XYZ file of C-alpha atoms in Angstrom:
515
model
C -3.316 24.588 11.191
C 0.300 24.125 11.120
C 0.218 22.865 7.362
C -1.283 26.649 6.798
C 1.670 28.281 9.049
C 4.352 26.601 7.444
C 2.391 27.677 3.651
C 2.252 31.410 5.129
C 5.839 31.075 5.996
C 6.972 29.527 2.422
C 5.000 32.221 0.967
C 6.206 35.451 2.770
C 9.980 34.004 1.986
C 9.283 32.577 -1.321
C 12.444 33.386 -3.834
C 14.996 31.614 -1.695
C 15.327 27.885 -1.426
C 13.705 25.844 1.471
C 16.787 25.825 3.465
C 17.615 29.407 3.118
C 13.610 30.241 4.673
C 13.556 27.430 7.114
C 17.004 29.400 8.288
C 15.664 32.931 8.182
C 12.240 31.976 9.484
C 14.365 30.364 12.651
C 16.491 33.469 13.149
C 13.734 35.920 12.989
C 11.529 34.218 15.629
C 14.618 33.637 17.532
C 15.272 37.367 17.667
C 12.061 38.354 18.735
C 12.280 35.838 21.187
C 14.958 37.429 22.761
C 13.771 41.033 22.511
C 10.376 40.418 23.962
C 11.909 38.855 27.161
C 14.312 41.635 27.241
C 11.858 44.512 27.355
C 9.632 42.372 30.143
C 11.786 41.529 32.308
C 13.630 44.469 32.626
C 15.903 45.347 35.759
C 13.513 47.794 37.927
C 11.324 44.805 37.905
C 13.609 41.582 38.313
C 17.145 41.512 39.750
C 19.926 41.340 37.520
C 20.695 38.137 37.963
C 17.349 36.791 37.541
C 17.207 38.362 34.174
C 20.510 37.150 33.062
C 20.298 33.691 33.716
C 16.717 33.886 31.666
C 18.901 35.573 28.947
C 21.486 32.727 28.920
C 19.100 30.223 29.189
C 17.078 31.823 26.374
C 20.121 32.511 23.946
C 21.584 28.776 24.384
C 18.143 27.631 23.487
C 18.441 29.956 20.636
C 21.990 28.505 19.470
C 20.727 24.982 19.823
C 17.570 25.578 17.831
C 19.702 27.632 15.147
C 21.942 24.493 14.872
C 18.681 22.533 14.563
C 17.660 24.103 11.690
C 20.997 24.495 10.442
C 21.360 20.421 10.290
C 17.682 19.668 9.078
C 18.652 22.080 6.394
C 21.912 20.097 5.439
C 19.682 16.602 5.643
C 17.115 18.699 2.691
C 19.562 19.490 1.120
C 21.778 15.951 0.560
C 17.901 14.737 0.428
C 16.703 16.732 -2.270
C 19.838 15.525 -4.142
C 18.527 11.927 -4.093
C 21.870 10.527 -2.286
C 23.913 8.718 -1.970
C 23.427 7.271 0.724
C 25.382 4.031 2.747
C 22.873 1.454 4.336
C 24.452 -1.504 5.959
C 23.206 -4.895 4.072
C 22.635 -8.277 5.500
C 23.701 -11.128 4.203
C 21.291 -11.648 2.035
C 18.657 -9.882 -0.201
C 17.465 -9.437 -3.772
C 14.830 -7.449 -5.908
C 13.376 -8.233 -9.243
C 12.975 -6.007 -12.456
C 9.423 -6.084 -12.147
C 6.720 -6.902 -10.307
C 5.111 -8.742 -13.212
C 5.956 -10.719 -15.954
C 3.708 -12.138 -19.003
C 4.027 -16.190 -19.171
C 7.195 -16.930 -21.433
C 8.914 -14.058 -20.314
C 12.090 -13.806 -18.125
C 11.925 -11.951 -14.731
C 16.029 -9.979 -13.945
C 16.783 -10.999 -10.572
C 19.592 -8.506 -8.601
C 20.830 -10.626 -5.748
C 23.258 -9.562 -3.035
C 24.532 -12.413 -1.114
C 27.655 -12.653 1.081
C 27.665 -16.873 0.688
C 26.978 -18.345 -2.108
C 22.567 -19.388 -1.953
C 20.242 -21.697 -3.979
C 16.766 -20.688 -5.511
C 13.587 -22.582 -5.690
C 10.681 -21.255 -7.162
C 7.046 -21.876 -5.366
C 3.295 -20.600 -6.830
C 0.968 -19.550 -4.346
C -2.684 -20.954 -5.272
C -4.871 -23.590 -3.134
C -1.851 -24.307 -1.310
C 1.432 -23.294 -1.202
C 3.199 -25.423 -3.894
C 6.950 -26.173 -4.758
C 7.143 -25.878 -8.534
C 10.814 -26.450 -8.638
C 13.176 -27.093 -6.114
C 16.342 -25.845 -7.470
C 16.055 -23.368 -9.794
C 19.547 -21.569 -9.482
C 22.432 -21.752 -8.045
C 24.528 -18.444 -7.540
C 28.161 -17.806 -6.129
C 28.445 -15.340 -3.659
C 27.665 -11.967 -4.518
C 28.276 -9.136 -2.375
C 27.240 -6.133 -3.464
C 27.620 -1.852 -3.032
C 25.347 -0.921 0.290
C 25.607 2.584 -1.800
C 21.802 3.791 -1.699
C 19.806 6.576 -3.944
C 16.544 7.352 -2.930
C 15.720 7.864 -6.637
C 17.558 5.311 -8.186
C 17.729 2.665 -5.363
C 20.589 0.707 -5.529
C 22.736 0.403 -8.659
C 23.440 -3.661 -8.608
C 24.474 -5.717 -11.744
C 21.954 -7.909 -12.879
C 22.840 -11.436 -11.441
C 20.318 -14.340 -12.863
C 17.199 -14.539 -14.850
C 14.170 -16.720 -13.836
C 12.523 -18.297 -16.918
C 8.406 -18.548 -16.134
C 7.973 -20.946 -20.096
C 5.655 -23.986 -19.012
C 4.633 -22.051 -15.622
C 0.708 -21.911 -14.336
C 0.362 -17.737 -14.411
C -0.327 -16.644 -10.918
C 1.689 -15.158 -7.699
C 4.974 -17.175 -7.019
C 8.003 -16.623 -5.178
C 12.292 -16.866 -5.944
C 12.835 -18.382 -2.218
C 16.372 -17.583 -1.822
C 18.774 -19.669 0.833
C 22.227 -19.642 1.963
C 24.017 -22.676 1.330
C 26.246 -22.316 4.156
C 23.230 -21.566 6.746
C 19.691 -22.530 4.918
C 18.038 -20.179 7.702
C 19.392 -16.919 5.750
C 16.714 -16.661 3.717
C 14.868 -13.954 1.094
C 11.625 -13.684 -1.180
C 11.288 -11.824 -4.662
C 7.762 -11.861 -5.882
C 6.455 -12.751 -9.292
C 3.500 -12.653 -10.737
C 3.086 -14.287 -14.014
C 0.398 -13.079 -15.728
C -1.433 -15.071 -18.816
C -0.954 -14.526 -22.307
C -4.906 -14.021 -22.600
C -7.596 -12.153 -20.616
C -9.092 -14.301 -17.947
C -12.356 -14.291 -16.980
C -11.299 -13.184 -13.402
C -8.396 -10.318 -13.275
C -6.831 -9.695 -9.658
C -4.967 -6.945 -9.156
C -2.638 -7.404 -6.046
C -1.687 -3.841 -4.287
C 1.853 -3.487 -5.432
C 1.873 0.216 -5.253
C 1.540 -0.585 -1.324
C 4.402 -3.299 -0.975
C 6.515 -0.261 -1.758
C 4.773 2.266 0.320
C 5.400 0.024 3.434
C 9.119 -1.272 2.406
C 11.443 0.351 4.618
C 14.630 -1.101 2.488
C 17.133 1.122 1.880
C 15.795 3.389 5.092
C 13.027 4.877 3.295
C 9.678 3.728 3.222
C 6.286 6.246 2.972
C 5.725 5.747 7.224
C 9.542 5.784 8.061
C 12.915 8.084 6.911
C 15.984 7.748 8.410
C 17.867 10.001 6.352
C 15.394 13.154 8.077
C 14.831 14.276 11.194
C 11.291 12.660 12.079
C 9.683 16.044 12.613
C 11.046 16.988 8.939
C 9.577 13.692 7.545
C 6.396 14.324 9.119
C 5.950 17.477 7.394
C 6.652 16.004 4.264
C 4.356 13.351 4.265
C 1.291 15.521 5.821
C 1.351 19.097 4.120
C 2.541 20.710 0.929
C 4.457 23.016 2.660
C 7.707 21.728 1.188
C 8.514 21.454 -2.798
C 7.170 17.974 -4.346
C 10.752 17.232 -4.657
C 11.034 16.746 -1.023
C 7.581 13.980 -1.372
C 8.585 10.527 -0.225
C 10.075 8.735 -3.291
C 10.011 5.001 -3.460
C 12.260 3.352 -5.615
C 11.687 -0.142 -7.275
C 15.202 -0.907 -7.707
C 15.718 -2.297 -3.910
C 14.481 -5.516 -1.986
C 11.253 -5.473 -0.184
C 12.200 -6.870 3.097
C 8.347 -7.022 4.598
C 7.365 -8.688 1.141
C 10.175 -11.084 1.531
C 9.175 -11.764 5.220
C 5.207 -12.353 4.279
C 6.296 -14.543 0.988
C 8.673 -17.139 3.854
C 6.105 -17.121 6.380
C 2.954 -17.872 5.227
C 2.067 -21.515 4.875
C -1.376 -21.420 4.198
C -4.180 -19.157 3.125
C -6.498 -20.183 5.951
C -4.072 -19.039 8.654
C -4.750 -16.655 11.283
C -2.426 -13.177 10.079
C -2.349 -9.747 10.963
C -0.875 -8.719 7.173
C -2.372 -6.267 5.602
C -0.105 -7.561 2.066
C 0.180 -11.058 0.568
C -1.500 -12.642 3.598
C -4.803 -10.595 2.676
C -4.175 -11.231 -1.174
C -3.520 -14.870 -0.668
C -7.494 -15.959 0.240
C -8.793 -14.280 -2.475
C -6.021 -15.946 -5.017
C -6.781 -19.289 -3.140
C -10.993 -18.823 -3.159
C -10.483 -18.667 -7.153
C -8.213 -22.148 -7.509
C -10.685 -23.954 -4.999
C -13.719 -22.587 -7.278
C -12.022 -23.822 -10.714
C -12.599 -20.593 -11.995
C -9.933 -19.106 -14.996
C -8.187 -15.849 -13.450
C -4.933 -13.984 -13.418
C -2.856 -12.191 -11.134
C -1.885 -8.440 -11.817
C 0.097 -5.704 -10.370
C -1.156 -2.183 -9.836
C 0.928 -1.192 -13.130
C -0.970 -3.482 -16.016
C -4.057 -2.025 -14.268
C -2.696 0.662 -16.634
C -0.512 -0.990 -18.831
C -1.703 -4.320 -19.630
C -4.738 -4.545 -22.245
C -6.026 -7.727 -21.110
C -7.290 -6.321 -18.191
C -9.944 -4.191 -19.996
C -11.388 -7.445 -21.105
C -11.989 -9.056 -18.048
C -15.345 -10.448 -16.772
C -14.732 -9.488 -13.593
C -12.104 -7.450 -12.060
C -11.173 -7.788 -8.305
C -9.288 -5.832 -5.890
C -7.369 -7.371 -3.676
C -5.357 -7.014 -0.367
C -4.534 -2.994 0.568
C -5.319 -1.174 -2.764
C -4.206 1.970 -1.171
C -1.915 3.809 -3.128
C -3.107 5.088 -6.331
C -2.189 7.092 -9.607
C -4.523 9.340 -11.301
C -4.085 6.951 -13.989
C -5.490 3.886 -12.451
C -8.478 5.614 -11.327
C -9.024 6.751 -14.705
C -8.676 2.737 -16.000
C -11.126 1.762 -13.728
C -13.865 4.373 -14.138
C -13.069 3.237 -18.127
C -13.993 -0.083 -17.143
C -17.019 0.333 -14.686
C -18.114 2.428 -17.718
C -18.036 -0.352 -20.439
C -20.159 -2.417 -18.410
C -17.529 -3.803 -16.140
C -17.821 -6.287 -12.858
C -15.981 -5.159 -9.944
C -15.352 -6.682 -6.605
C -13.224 -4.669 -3.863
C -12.240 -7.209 -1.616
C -9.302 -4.452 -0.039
C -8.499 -2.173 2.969
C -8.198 1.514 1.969
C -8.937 1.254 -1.514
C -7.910 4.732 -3.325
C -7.293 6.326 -0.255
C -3.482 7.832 -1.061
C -2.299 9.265 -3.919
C 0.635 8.471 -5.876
C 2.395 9.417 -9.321
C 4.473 6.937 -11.676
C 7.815 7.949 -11.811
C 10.545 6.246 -13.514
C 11.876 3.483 -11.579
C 9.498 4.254 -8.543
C 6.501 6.311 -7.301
C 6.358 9.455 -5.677
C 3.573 10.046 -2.821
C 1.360 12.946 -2.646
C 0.823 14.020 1.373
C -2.728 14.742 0.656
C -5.207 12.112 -0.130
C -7.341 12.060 -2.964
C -11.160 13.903 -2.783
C -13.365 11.709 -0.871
C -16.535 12.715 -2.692
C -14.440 11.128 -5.699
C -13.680 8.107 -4.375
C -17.107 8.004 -2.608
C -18.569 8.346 -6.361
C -16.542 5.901 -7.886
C -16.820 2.924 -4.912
C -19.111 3.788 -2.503
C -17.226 4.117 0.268
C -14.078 6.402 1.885
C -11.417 5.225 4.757
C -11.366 7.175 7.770
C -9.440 6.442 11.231
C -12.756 5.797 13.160
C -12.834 2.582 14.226
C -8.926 2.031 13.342
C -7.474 -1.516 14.316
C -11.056 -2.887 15.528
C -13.088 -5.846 14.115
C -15.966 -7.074 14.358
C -18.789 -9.124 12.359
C -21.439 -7.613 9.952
C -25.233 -7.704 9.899
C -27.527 -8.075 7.370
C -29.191 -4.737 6.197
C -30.855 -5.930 2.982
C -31.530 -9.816 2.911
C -33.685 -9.873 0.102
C -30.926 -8.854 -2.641
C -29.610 -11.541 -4.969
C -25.933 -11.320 -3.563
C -27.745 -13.180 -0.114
C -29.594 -15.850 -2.606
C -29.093 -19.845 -1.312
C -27.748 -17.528 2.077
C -31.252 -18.234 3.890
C -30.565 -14.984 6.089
C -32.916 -12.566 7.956
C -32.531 -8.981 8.280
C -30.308 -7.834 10.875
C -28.631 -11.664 11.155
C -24.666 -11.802 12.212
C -22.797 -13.072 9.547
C -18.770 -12.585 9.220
C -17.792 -13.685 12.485
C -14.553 -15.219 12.005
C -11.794 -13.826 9.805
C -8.353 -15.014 9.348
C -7.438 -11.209 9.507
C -6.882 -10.308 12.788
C -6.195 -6.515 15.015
C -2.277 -6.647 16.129
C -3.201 -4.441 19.181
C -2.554 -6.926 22.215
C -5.642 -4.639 23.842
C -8.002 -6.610 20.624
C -6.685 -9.613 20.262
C -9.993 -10.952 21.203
C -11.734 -9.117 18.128
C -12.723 -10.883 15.016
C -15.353 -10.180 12.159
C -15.085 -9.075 8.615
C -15.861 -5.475 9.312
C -11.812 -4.501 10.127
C -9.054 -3.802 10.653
C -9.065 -0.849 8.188
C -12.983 0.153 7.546
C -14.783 2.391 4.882
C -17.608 4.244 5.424
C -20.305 6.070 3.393
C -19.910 9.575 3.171
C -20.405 12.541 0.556
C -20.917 10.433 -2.875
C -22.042 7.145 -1.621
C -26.178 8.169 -2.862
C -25.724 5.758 -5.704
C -24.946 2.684 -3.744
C -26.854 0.689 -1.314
C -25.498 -0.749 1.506
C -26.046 -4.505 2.214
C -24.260 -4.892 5.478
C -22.775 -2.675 8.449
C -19.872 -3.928 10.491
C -20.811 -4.249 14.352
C -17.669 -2.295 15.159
C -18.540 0.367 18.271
C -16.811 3.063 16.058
C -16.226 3.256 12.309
C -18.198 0.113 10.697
C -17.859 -1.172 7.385
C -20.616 -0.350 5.222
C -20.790 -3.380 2.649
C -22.295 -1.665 -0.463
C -23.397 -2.524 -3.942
C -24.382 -0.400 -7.055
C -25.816 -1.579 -10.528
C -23.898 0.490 -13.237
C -26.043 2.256 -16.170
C -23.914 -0.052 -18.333
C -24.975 -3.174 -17.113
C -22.325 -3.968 -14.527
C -22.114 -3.477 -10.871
C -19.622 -2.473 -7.701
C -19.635 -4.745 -4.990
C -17.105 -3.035 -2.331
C -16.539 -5.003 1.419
C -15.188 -1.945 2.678
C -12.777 -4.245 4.596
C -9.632 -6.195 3.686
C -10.875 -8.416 6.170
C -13.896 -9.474 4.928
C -12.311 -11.724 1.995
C -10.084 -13.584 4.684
C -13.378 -14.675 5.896
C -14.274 -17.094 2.484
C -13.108 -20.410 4.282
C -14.636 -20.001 7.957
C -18.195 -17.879 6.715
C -20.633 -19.850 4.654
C -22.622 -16.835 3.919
C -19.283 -14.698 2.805
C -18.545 -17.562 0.763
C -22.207 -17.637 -0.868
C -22.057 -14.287 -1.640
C -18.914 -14.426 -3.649
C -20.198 -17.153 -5.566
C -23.198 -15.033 -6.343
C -20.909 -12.350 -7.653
C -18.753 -14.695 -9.592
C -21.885 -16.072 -10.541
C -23.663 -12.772 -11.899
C -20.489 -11.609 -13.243
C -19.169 -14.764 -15.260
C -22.765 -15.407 -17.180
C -24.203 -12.325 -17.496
C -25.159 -11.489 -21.295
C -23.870 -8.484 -19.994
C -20.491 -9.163 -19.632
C -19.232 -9.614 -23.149
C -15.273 -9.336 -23.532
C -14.578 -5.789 -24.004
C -11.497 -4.699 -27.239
C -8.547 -4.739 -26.089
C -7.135 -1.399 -25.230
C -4.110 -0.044 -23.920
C -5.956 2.566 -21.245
C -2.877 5.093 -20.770
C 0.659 5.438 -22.033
């Protein structure tokens, strides 16, 4: 309702900027405010003074809300500009020039560091491994705290890390002070291979950004608006898209940074909704000997190799989405592709490719689309619970070895955990974020439902025309379950099984999908 409002509003007023409406819109309403109290409480009904101290009270609310407006429409204005804007900086941080690299290829690192710091570089596969210890050493570099929101931050590039002779996967540049080893910072780095794999992951880069507040922008946070300004933004299309929350690359990723340094293990209890949900599926594939490669959201699009993939796999949050992406993988579901969604909110906000960043659509995609393409849609019902799954079809082949009944528990324990102190207690692979089937979902069958009280995952599977399939968990949750639930891990073996020696699943060309 108020996303219409504010639309009627932009409408009536449209040939003037935002600011200029926002301002006459305010006045107006202010006016007839004050003219509708005046001819109520008039003076043969209310004693003077009664009706003057309403008319004081009411025109100092007007001057306050006037200067209100008048300042949110200063911040739209130095917003809409893109900056600059000053953010204080720590004493450490750095970002990298991309979020992948192919093997042999250098990755730009941009460091800001007040003491001078030392670099190792670690891969994270089975286990968390050091591949080298020192990789760099770097003088102090302090650097501008000058911020755009479109450009990010304008830093000289300060090393290179060389990935020749590196196994392709996620790694890390572990920063450290020299002078205090507990100032620390991560910059991811996925190396990709030179050739398609037989297993592509594709980590949820797109959502690192959306959730990096660095810089005081993130797609949940802006401290450049007034938080009733941002929330307008990022729920209706009631302002220009040039007011849409843009997230620039060129900055460090201080939650990123914080996973990278803190986790130790894949098998560890976590509430991350990033790398610690990436990590098990990355560390399922090592343990299993089986020949993959990492990806970010980008080569989804970009990268060729990916096309030829036995099996593709989404990992982690794979919310945030371009048109583009979609488009790649409805391309390869319909060349006979394998796909496994192993990922909270998968397609669930829209984004555009911008350059140097993304900019975020307030709406979210159709769901009958999504619902079409995967089988299932992400609503708030059941938000932040967990809770096991149940078996609705035993006899399909992903349950073969499993030796399960129909309606048996499986999926009790996940390292993924609810971060409400209220839910501690509640554990499963159905959570914390859950799809459902809705509008779209005819073609797919549904293997599981999550126990949840509200908003289950629906675990769902659909054979393609071409000869692949869709298996989606409908739950980031469910692939932190792999080491502690035999029957999760049997049925991704059976996937990797039916995906990797199929007849069906013969190496597509190589084709650069968009761009």
């Amino acid at each position: 309702m108020a996303a219409r409002v504010l639309e009627t509003i932009v409408d009536l007023l449209k040939g003037g900027t935002t600011e200029r409406m926002l301002t006459i819109g305010a006045a107006i309403a202010g006016i007839g405010t004050v003219a509708a109290v005046i001819t109520v409480l008039t003076p043969m009904l209310l004693p003077m003074q009664v009706v003057e101290v309403a008319l004081a009270v009411l025109l100092a609310a007007n001057a306050l809300g006037a200067a209100v407006v008048a300042i949110a429409s200063l911040q739209l204005r130095r917003y809409r500009s893109g900056g600059p804007y000053r953010k204080p900086l720590g004493p450490l941080a750095a970002f990298g020039a991309a979020k992948s690299v192919a093997l042999g290829n250098a990755l730009a690192l941009f460091v800001h560091a007040e003491t001078p710091v030392t670099a190792r570089l670690v891969r994270f596969g089975a286990e968390k491994e050091v591949v080298a210890d020192r990789v760099l050493d770097l003088a102090a570099t302090p650097r501008s705290a000058v911020f755009d929101r479109r450009r990010g931050y304008d830093w000289p590039e300060t090393a290179r890390v060389a990935t020749d002779g590196l196994r392709p996967g996620l790694h890390a540049v572990e920063l450290a002070s020299t002078t205090d080893p507990g100032r620390r910072w991560a910059v991811p780095m996925i190396v990709k291979p030179r050739t398609a794999p037989d297993v592509a992951v594709v980590l949820s880069t797109n959502t690192w950004e959306a959730y990096n507040t660095y810089g005081g922008l993130s797609n949940y946070e802006n401290f450049h608006l007034f938080r009733a300004l941002h929330w307008i933004i990022r729920h209706t299309h009631a302002l220009p898209r040039y007011y849409w929350p843009t997230l620039t690359d060129r900055r460090p990723n201080d939650i990123v940074s914080e996973e990278l340094l803190s986790c130790e293990t894949p098998d560890a209890d976590h509430h991350s909704r990033l790398i610690g949900a990436e990590w098990p599926v990355l560390a399922y594939l090592e343990r299993q000997g089986v020949d993959y490669g990492v990806y970010s959201d980008d080569d989804l699009v970009r990268d060729p190799t990916l096309a030829q993939a036995r099996l593709l796999i989404l990992a982690g949050h794979a919310e945030y989405w371009t048109g583009e992406m979609a488009y790649a993988l409805e391309r390869y579901v319909a060349s006979g592709g394998h796909v496994v969604i192993a990922a909270g909110n998968p397609l669930f906000r829209r984004v555009d490719r911008i350059p140097g960043g993304l900019i975020v659509d307030p709406l979210p995609p159709s769901e009958e689309a999504v619902t079409r393409l995967i089988g299932t849609f992400y609503t708030d019902n059941g938000k932040f619970t967990s809770a096991p799954l149940t078996v609705d079809r035993p006899d399909h082949w992903i349950f073969a070895g499993a030796e399960v009944e129909a309606d048996q528990v499986i999926g009790a324990r996940s390292g993924f955990r609810p971060w409400q102190d209220d839910r501690r207690h509640e554990d499963g692979a159905s959570g914390v974020f859950t799809q459902k089937v809705g509008f779209g979902s005819g073609a797919f069958e549904i293997l599981a439902t999550g126990l949840n009280e509200e908003g289950p995952a629906h675990v769902v599977f659909r054979e393609t025309e071409a000869g692949g399939w869709i298996f989606n968990a409908s739950a980031a949750a469910f692939s932190c379950c792999l080491d502690r639930d035999p029957v999760i891990a049997r049925m991704m073996d059976n996937l990797l099984e039916s995906a990797l020696h199929s007849e069906r699943a013969a190496p597509r060309p190589a084709t650069r999908l968009v761009g």
